[in-house]
Amino acid sequence: MYDIVVHEMDAPYNLRGKSKRFVSQVTNIHHFRFDLFVEVIDLQVQELNERFDEANTELLMCMACLSPKDGFSSFDKEKVLTLATYYPSEFSSIDLMTLECQLDIFIQDMQRDDRFQNLHDLGALMMLLVETRKNVTYPKIYLLIKLMLILPVATASV
């Protein structure tokens, strides 16, 4: 019914356009598992590199530093402060100093409070901050998390 060619996977791979005298010892299985796989991965990497330039990559890395996963194990105060500098209309130099002070207390508070230990994403963190009224205690951090949650929606709709 259908003329689908099923290759013998252990047979030698015939490279189109090459003389049969110069056929390498590559099998069909090797070609499909390795050669073709590497080509597809390379194309995917190229596409990702085109889509995410250096600034976008740095922004995403900074966002990951406030992730509540594994008890805030990836927390990096300097990268969080760098992230805030991407929002100059929201964070003045005084706001950045306030944020810096809040971050020191915030991370200790989060790591001591068992309710914040099993969170997996920023959305859950945001909801628990509101539920525990810690959004009032840490307003600059709350604002930054809110901006981080809005960013993917804003960039997707542009």
JSON list of C-alpha atoms in Angstrom, two decimals:
[
{"chain": "A", "resi": 1, "resn": "MET", "atom": "CA", "xyz": [0.00, 0.00, 0.00]},
{"chain": "A", "resi": 2, "resn": "TYR", "atom": "CA", "xyz": [2.72, 2.49, 0.99]},
{"chain": "A", "resi": 3, "resn": "ASP", "atom": "CA", "xyz": [6.17, 2.44, -0.53]},
{"chain": "A", "resi": 4, "resn": "ILE", "atom": "CA", "xyz": [8.13, 3.04, 2.65]},
{"chain": "A", "resi": 5, "resn": "VAL", "atom": "CA", "xyz": [11.76, 2.02, 2.47]},
{"chain": "A", "resi": 6, "resn": "VAL", "atom": "CA", "xyz": [12.94, 0.33, 5.66]},
{"chain": "A", "resi": 7, "resn": "HIS", "atom": "CA", "xyz": [16.71, 0.29, 5.84]},
{"chain": "A", "resi": 8, "resn": "GLU", "atom": "CA", "xyz": [18.70, -2.60, 7.24]},
{"chain": "A", "resi": 9, "resn": "MET", "atom": "CA", "xyz": [20.29, -0.80, 10.18]},
{"chain": "A", "resi": 10, "resn": "ASP", "atom": "CA", "xyz": [23.46, -2.92, 10.28]},
{"chain": "A", "resi": 11, "resn": "ALA", "atom": "CA", "xyz": [24.08, -2.46, 6.55]},
{"chain": "A", "resi": 12, "resn": "PRO", "atom": "CA", "xyz": [26.67, 0.06, 5.35]},
{"chain": "A", "resi": 13, "resn": "TYR", "atom": "CA", "xyz": [25.34, 3.56, 4.91]},
{"chain": "A", "resi": 14, "resn": "ASN", "atom": "CA", "xyz": [25.52, 4.68, 1.28]},
{"chain": "A", "resi": 15, "resn": "LEU", "atom": "CA", "xyz": [26.30, 8.35, 0.99]},
{"chain": "A", "resi": 16, "resn": "ARG", "atom": "CA", "xyz": [24.40, 9.75, -2.00]},
{"chain": "A", "resi": 17, "resn": "GLY", "atom": "CA", "xyz": [26.59, 10.99, -4.79]},
{"chain": "A", "resi": 18, "resn": "LYS", "atom": "CA", "xyz": [29.65, 9.02, -3.68]},
{"chain": "A", "resi": 19, "resn": "SER", "atom": "CA", "xyz": [31.14, 6.19, -5.67]},
{"chain": "A", "resi": 20, "resn": "LYS", "atom": "CA", "xyz": [30.54, 2.76, -4.16]},
{"chain": "A", "resi": 21, "resn": "ARG", "atom": "CA", "xyz": [34.32, 2.20, -4.27]},
{"chain": "A", "resi": 22, "resn": "PHE", "atom": "CA", "xyz": [34.84, 4.94, -1.66]},
{"chain": "A", "resi": 23, "resn": "VAL", "atom": "CA", "xyz": [32.09, 3.91, 0.73]},
{"chain": "A", "resi": 24, "resn": "SER", "atom": "CA", "xyz": [33.09, 4.30, 4.38]},
{"chain": "A", "resi": 25, "resn": "GLN", "atom": "CA", "xyz": [32.43, 1.67, 7.00]},
{"chain": "A", "resi": 26, "resn": "VAL", "atom": "CA", "xyz": [29.61, 3.68, 8.56]},
{"chain": "A", "resi": 27, "resn": "THR", "atom": "CA", "xyz": [26.45, 1.70, 9.15]},
{"chain": "A", "resi": 28, "resn": "ASN", "atom": "CA", "xyz": [22.93, 3.02, 8.81]},
{"chain": "A", "resi": 29, "resn": "ILE", "atom": "CA", "xyz": [22.47, 2.82, 12.59]},
{"chain": "A", "resi": 30, "resn": "HIS", "atom": "CA", "xyz": [25.59, 4.93, 13.16]},
{"chain": "A", "resi": 31, "resn": "HIS", "atom": "CA", "xyz": [24.49, 7.46, 10.58]},
{"chain": "A", "resi": 32, "resn": "PHE", "atom": "CA", "xyz": [21.01, 7.87, 12.07]},
{"chain": "A", "resi": 33, "resn": "ARG", "atom": "CA", "xyz": [22.05, 7.74, 15.73]},
{"chain": "A", "resi": 34, "resn": "PHE", "atom": "CA", "xyz": [25.14, 9.92, 15.56]},
{"chain": "A", "resi": 35, "resn": "ASP", "atom": "CA", "xyz": [25.71, 11.82, 12.33]},
{"chain": "A", "resi": 36, "resn": "LEU", "atom": "CA", "xyz": [22.12, 12.88, 11.80]},
{"chain": "A", "resi": 37, "resn": "PHE", "atom": "CA", "xyz": [21.59, 13.47, 15.53]},
{"chain": "A", "resi": 38, "resn": "VAL", "atom": "CA", "xyz": [24.60, 15.81, 15.71]},
{"chain": "A", "resi": 39, "resn": "GLU", "atom": "CA", "xyz": [23.34, 17.75, 12.68]},
{"chain": "A", "resi": 40, "resn": "VAL", "atom": "CA", "xyz": [19.88, 18.21, 14.23]},
{"chain": "A", "resi": 41, "resn": "ILE", "atom": "CA", "xyz": [21.35, 19.28, 17.60]},
{"chain": "A", "resi": 42, "resn": "ASP", "atom": "CA", "xyz": [23.64, 21.74, 15.82]},
{"chain": "A", "resi": 43, "resn": "LEU", "atom": "CA", "xyz": [20.67, 23.28, 14.01]},
{"chain": "A", "resi": 44, "resn": "GLN", "atom": "CA", "xyz": [18.78, 23.59, 17.31]},
{"chain": "A", "resi": 45, "resn": "VAL", "atom": "CA", "xyz": [21.75, 25.28, 19.00]},
{"chain": "A", "resi": 46, "resn": "GLN", "atom": "CA", "xyz": [22.08, 27.73, 16.11]},
{"chain": "A", "resi": 47, "resn": "GLU", "atom": "CA", "xyz": [18.39, 28.58, 16.34]},
{"chain": "A", "resi": 48, "resn": "LEU", "atom": "CA", "xyz": [18.61, 29.13, 20.11]},
{"chain": "A", "resi": 49, "resn": "ASN", "atom": "CA", "xyz": [21.71, 31.30, 19.69]},
{"chain": "A", "resi": 50, "resn": "GLU", "atom": "CA", "xyz": [19.87, 33.45, 17.16]},
{"chain": "A", "resi": 51, "resn": "ARG", "atom": "CA", "xyz": [16.84, 33.77, 19.41]},
{"chain": "A", "resi": 52, "resn": "PHE", "atom": "CA", "xyz": [18.68, 34.50, 22.67]},
{"chain": "A", "resi": 53, "resn": "ASP", "atom": "CA", "xyz": [21.44, 37.04, 22.38]},
{"chain": "A", "resi": 54, "resn": "GLU", "atom": "CA", "xyz": [23.95, 37.71, 25.17]},
{"chain": "A", "resi": 55, "resn": "ALA", "atom": "CA", "xyz": [21.74, 40.29, 26.92]},
{"chain": "A", "resi": 56, "resn": "ASN", "atom": "CA", "xyz": [18.72, 37.96, 26.94]},
{"chain": "A", "resi": 57, "resn": "THR", "atom": "CA", "xyz": [20.85, 35.11, 28.24]},
{"chain": "A", "resi": 58, "resn": "GLU", "atom": "CA", "xyz": [22.21, 37.26, 31.07]},
{"chain": "A", "resi": 59, "resn": "LEU", "atom": "CA", "xyz": [18.68, 38.37, 31.92]},
{"chain": "A", "resi": 60, "resn": "LEU", "atom": "CA", "xyz": [17.48, 34.76, 32.13]},
{"chain": "A", "resi": 61, "resn": "MET", "atom": "CA", "xyz": [20.50, 33.78, 34.25]},
{"chain": "A", "resi": 62, "resn": "CYS", "atom": "CA", "xyz": [19.78, 36.63, 36.65]},
{"chain": "A", "resi": 63, "resn": "MET", "atom": "CA", "xyz": [16.13, 35.60, 36.87]},
{"chain": "A", "resi": 64, "resn": "ALA", "atom": "CA", "xyz": [17.14, 32.05, 37.77]},
{"chain": "A", "resi": 65, "resn": "CYS", "atom": "CA", "xyz": [19.06, 33.35, 40.80]},
{"chain": "A", "resi": 66, "resn": "LEU", "atom": "CA", "xyz": [15.85, 34.14, 42.65]},
{"chain": "A", "resi": 67, "resn": "SER", "atom": "CA", "xyz": [14.31, 30.74, 42.02]},
{"chain": "A", "resi": 68, "resn": "PRO", "atom": "CA", "xyz": [12.89, 29.09, 45.17]},
{"chain": "A", "resi": 69, "resn": "LYS", "atom": "CA", "xyz": [13.82, 25.61, 43.90]},
{"chain": "A", "resi": 70, "resn": "ASP", "atom": "CA", "xyz": [15.82, 23.48, 46.34]},
{"chain": "A", "resi": 71, "resn": "GLY", "atom": "CA", "xyz": [15.54, 26.01, 49.15]},
{"chain": "A", "resi": 72, "resn": "PHE", "atom": "CA", "xyz": [16.84, 28.93, 47.06]},
{"chain": "A", "resi": 73, "resn": "SER", "atom": "CA", "xyz": [20.06, 27.01, 46.30]},
{"chain": "A", "resi": 74, "resn": "SER", "atom": "CA", "xyz": [20.79, 29.11, 43.20]},
{"chain": "A", "resi": 75, "resn": "PHE", "atom": "CA", "xyz": [20.37, 32.43, 45.03]},
{"chain": "A", "resi": 76, "resn": "ASP", "atom": "CA", "xyz": [22.98, 35.00, 43.98]},
{"chain": "A", "resi": 77, "resn": "LYS", "atom": "CA", "xyz": [22.53, 38.45, 45.46]},
{"chain": "A", "resi": 78, "resn": "GLU", "atom": "CA", "xyz": [24.75, 40.21, 42.89]},
{"chain": "A", "resi": 79, "resn": "LYS", "atom": "CA", "xyz": [22.85, 38.75, 39.95]},
{"chain": "A", "resi": 80, "resn": "VAL", "atom": "CA", "xyz": [19.52, 39.69, 41.53]},
{"chain": "A", "resi": 81, "resn": "LEU", "atom": "CA", "xyz": [20.79, 43.26, 41.90]},
{"chain": "A", "resi": 82, "resn": "THR", "atom": "CA", "xyz": [21.95, 43.17, 38.26]},
{"chain": "A", "resi": 83, "resn": "LEU", "atom": "CA", "xyz": [18.46, 42.06, 37.28]},
{"chain": "A", "resi": 84, "resn": "ALA", "atom": "CA", "xyz": [16.96, 45.07, 39.06]},
{"chain": "A", "resi": 85, "resn": "THR", "atom": "CA", "xyz": [19.18, 47.40, 37.01]},
{"chain": "A", "resi": 86, "resn": "TYR", "atom": "CA", "xyz": [17.31, 46.21, 33.89]},
{"chain": "A", "resi": 87, "resn": "TYR", "atom": "CA", "xyz": [14.32, 48.14, 35.29]},
{"chain": "A", "resi": 88, "resn": "PRO", "atom": "CA", "xyz": [15.66, 51.69, 35.81]},
{"chain": "A", "resi": 89, "resn": "SER", "atom": "CA", "xyz": [12.18, 53.23, 35.90]},
{"chain": "A", "resi": 90, "resn": "GLU", "atom": "CA", "xyz": [11.23, 50.90, 38.76]},
{"chain": "A", "resi": 91, "resn": "PHE", "atom": "CA", "xyz": [14.50, 50.88, 40.73]},
{"chain": "A", "resi": 92, "resn": "SER", "atom": "CA", "xyz": [16.31, 54.15, 41.44]},
{"chain": "A", "resi": 93, "resn": "SER", "atom": "CA", "xyz": [19.76, 54.09, 43.04]},
{"chain": "A", "resi": 94, "resn": "ILE", "atom": "CA", "xyz": [18.10, 54.43, 46.46]},
{"chain": "A", "resi": 95, "resn": "ASP", "atom": "CA", "xyz": [15.70, 51.58, 45.60]},
{"chain": "A", "resi": 96, "resn": "LEU", "atom": "CA", "xyz": [18.69, 49.42, 44.66]},
{"chain": "A", "resi": 97, "resn": "MET", "atom": "CA", "xyz": [20.27, 50.06, 48.06]},
{"chain": "A", "resi": 98, "resn": "THR", "atom": "CA", "xyz": [16.97, 49.20, 49.74]},
{"chain": "A", "resi": 99, "resn": "LEU", "atom": "CA", "xyz": [16.74, 46.04, 47.65]},
{"chain": "A", "resi": 100, "resn": "GLU", "atom": "CA", "xyz": [20.28, 45.07, 48.61]},
{"chain": "A", "resi": 101, "resn": "CYS", "atom": "CA", "xyz": [19.43, 45.34, 52.31]},
{"chain": "A", "resi": 102, "resn": "GLN", "atom": "CA", "xyz": [16.16, 43.46, 51.84]},
{"chain": "A", "resi": 103, "resn": "LEU", "atom": "CA", "xyz": [17.91, 40.63, 49.98]},
{"chain": "A", "resi": 104, "resn": "ASP", "atom": "CA", "xyz": [20.21, 39.82, 52.91]},
{"chain": "A", "resi": 105, "resn": "ILE", "atom": "CA", "xyz": [17.29, 39.47, 55.31]},
{"chain": "A", "resi": 106, "resn": "PHE", "atom": "CA", "xyz": [14.97, 37.89, 52.71]},
{"chain": "A", "resi": 107, "resn": "ILE", "atom": "CA", "xyz": [17.19, 34.93, 51.88]},
{"chain": "A", "resi": 108, "resn": "GLN", "atom": "CA", "xyz": [17.75, 34.11, 55.56]},
{"chain": "A", "resi": 109, "resn": "ASP", "atom": "CA", "xyz": [14.02, 34.41, 56.22]},
{"chain": "A", "resi": 110, "resn": "MET", "atom": "CA", "xyz": [13.14, 32.16, 53.28]},
{"chain": "A", "resi": 111, "resn": "GLN", "atom": "CA", "xyz": [15.68, 29.49, 54.22]},
{"chain": "A", "resi": 112, "resn": "ARG", "atom": "CA", "xyz": [14.50, 29.41, 57.86]},
{"chain": "A", "resi": 113, "resn": "ASP", "atom": "CA", "xyz": [10.77, 29.28, 57.10]},
{"chain": "A", "resi": 114, "resn": "ASP", "atom": "CA", "xyz": [9.66, 25.71, 56.29]},
{"chain": "A", "resi": 115, "resn": "ARG", "atom": "CA", "xyz": [6.70, 26.96, 54.26]},
{"chain": "A", "resi": 116, "resn": "PHE", "atom": "CA", "xyz": [9.12, 28.26, 51.61]},
{"chain": "A", "resi": 117, "resn": "GLN", "atom": "CA", "xyz": [11.26, 25.12, 51.37]},
{"chain": "A", "resi": 118, "resn": "ASN", "atom": "CA", "xyz": [9.25, 23.07, 48.87]},
{"chain": "A", "resi": 119, "resn": "LEU", "atom": "CA", "xyz": [8.43, 25.73, 46.31]},
{"chain": "A", "resi": 120, "resn": "HIS", "atom": "CA", "xyz": [9.27, 24.99, 42.68]},
{"chain": "A", "resi": 121, "resn": "ASP", "atom": "CA", "xyz": [8.65, 28.23, 40.80]},
{"chain": "A", "resi": 122, "resn": "LEU", "atom": "CA", "xyz": [8.30, 31.99, 41.09]},
{"chain": "A", "resi": 123, "resn": "GLY", "atom": "CA", "xyz": [4.51, 31.87, 40.80]},
{"chain": "A", "resi": 124, "resn": "ALA", "atom": "CA", "xyz": [4.26, 29.71, 43.92]},
{"chain": "A", "resi": 125, "resn": "LEU", "atom": "CA", "xyz": [6.74, 31.98, 45.70]},
{"chain": "A", "resi": 126, "resn": "MET", "atom": "CA", "xyz": [4.70, 35.04, 44.79]},
{"chain": "A", "resi": 127, "resn": "MET", "atom": "CA", "xyz": [1.47, 33.50, 46.08]},
{"chain": "A", "resi": 128, "resn": "LEU", "atom": "CA", "xyz": [3.06, 32.42, 49.35]},
{"chain": "A", "resi": 129, "resn": "LEU", "atom": "CA", "xyz": [4.64, 35.85, 49.85]},
{"chain": "A", "resi": 130, "resn": "VAL", "atom": "CA", "xyz": [1.16, 37.40, 49.59]},
{"chain": "A", "resi": 131, "resn": "GLU", "atom": "CA", "xyz": [-0.42, 34.71, 51.76]},
{"chain": "A", "resi": 132, "resn": "THR", "atom": "CA", "xyz": [2.15, 35.25, 54.53]},
{"chain": "A", "resi": 133, "resn": "ARG", "atom": "CA", "xyz": [2.12, 39.06, 54.03]},
{"chain": "A", "resi": 134, "resn": "LYS", "atom": "CA", "xyz": [5.87, 39.00, 53.37]},
{"chain": "A", "resi": 135, "resn": "ASN", "atom": "CA", "xyz": [5.16, 41.03, 50.24]},
{"chain": "A", "resi": 136, "resn": "VAL", "atom": "CA", "xyz": [4.65, 43.94, 52.65]},
{"chain": "A", "resi": 137, "resn": "THR", "atom": "CA", "xyz": [7.88, 43.13, 54.50]},
{"chain": "A", "resi": 138, "resn": "TYR", "atom": "CA", "xyz": [9.93, 42.88, 51.28]},
{"chain": "A", "resi": 139, "resn": "PRO", "atom": "CA", "xyz": [8.24, 45.29, 48.84]},
{"chain": "A", "resi": 140, "resn": "LYS", "atom": "CA", "xyz": [11.23, 45.69, 46.49]},
{"chain": "A", "resi": 141, "resn": "ILE", "atom": "CA", "xyz": [11.73, 41.94, 46.17]},
{"chain": "A", "resi": 142, "resn": "TYR", "atom": "CA", "xyz": [8.00, 41.50, 45.63]},
{"chain": "A", "resi": 143, "resn": "LEU", "atom": "CA", "xyz": [8.11, 44.12, 42.86]},
{"chain": "A", "resi": 144, "resn": "LEU", "atom": "CA", "xyz": [11.08, 42.43, 41.21]},
{"chain": "A", "resi": 145, "resn": "ILE", "atom": "CA", "xyz": [9.38, 39.02, 41.27]},
{"chain": "A", "resi": 146, "resn": "LYS", "atom": "CA", "xyz": [6.23, 40.59, 39.82]},
{"chain": "A", "resi": 147, "resn": "LEU", "atom": "CA", "xyz": [8.30, 42.10, 36.99]},
{"chain": "A", "resi": 148, "resn": "MET", "atom": "CA", "xyz": [9.99, 38.74, 36.41]},
{"chain": "A", "resi": 149, "resn": "LEU", "atom": "CA", "xyz": [6.62, 37.02, 36.08]},
{"chain": "A", "resi": 150, "resn": "ILE", "atom": "CA", "xyz": [5.33, 39.67, 33.67]},
{"chain": "A", "resi": 151, "resn": "LEU", "atom": "CA", "xyz": [8.43, 39.63, 31.44]},
{"chain": "A", "resi": 152, "resn": "PRO", "atom": "CA", "xyz": [7.74, 36.32, 29.62]},
{"chain": "A", "resi": 153, "resn": "VAL", "atom": "CA", "xyz": [4.17, 37.43, 28.82]},
{"chain": "A", "resi": 154, "resn": "ALA", "atom": "CA", "xyz": [5.35, 40.85, 27.62]},
{"chain": "A", "resi": 155, "resn": "THR", "atom": "CA", "xyz": [8.07, 39.40, 25.37]},
{"chain": "A", "resi": 156, "resn": "ALA", "atom": "CA", "xyz": [5.78, 36.70, 23.96]},
{"chain": "A", "resi": 157, "resn": "SER", "atom": "CA", "xyz": [3.14, 39.23, 22.94]},
{"chain": "A", "resi": 158, "resn": "VAL", "atom": "CA", "xyz": [5.57, 41.59, 21.16]}
]
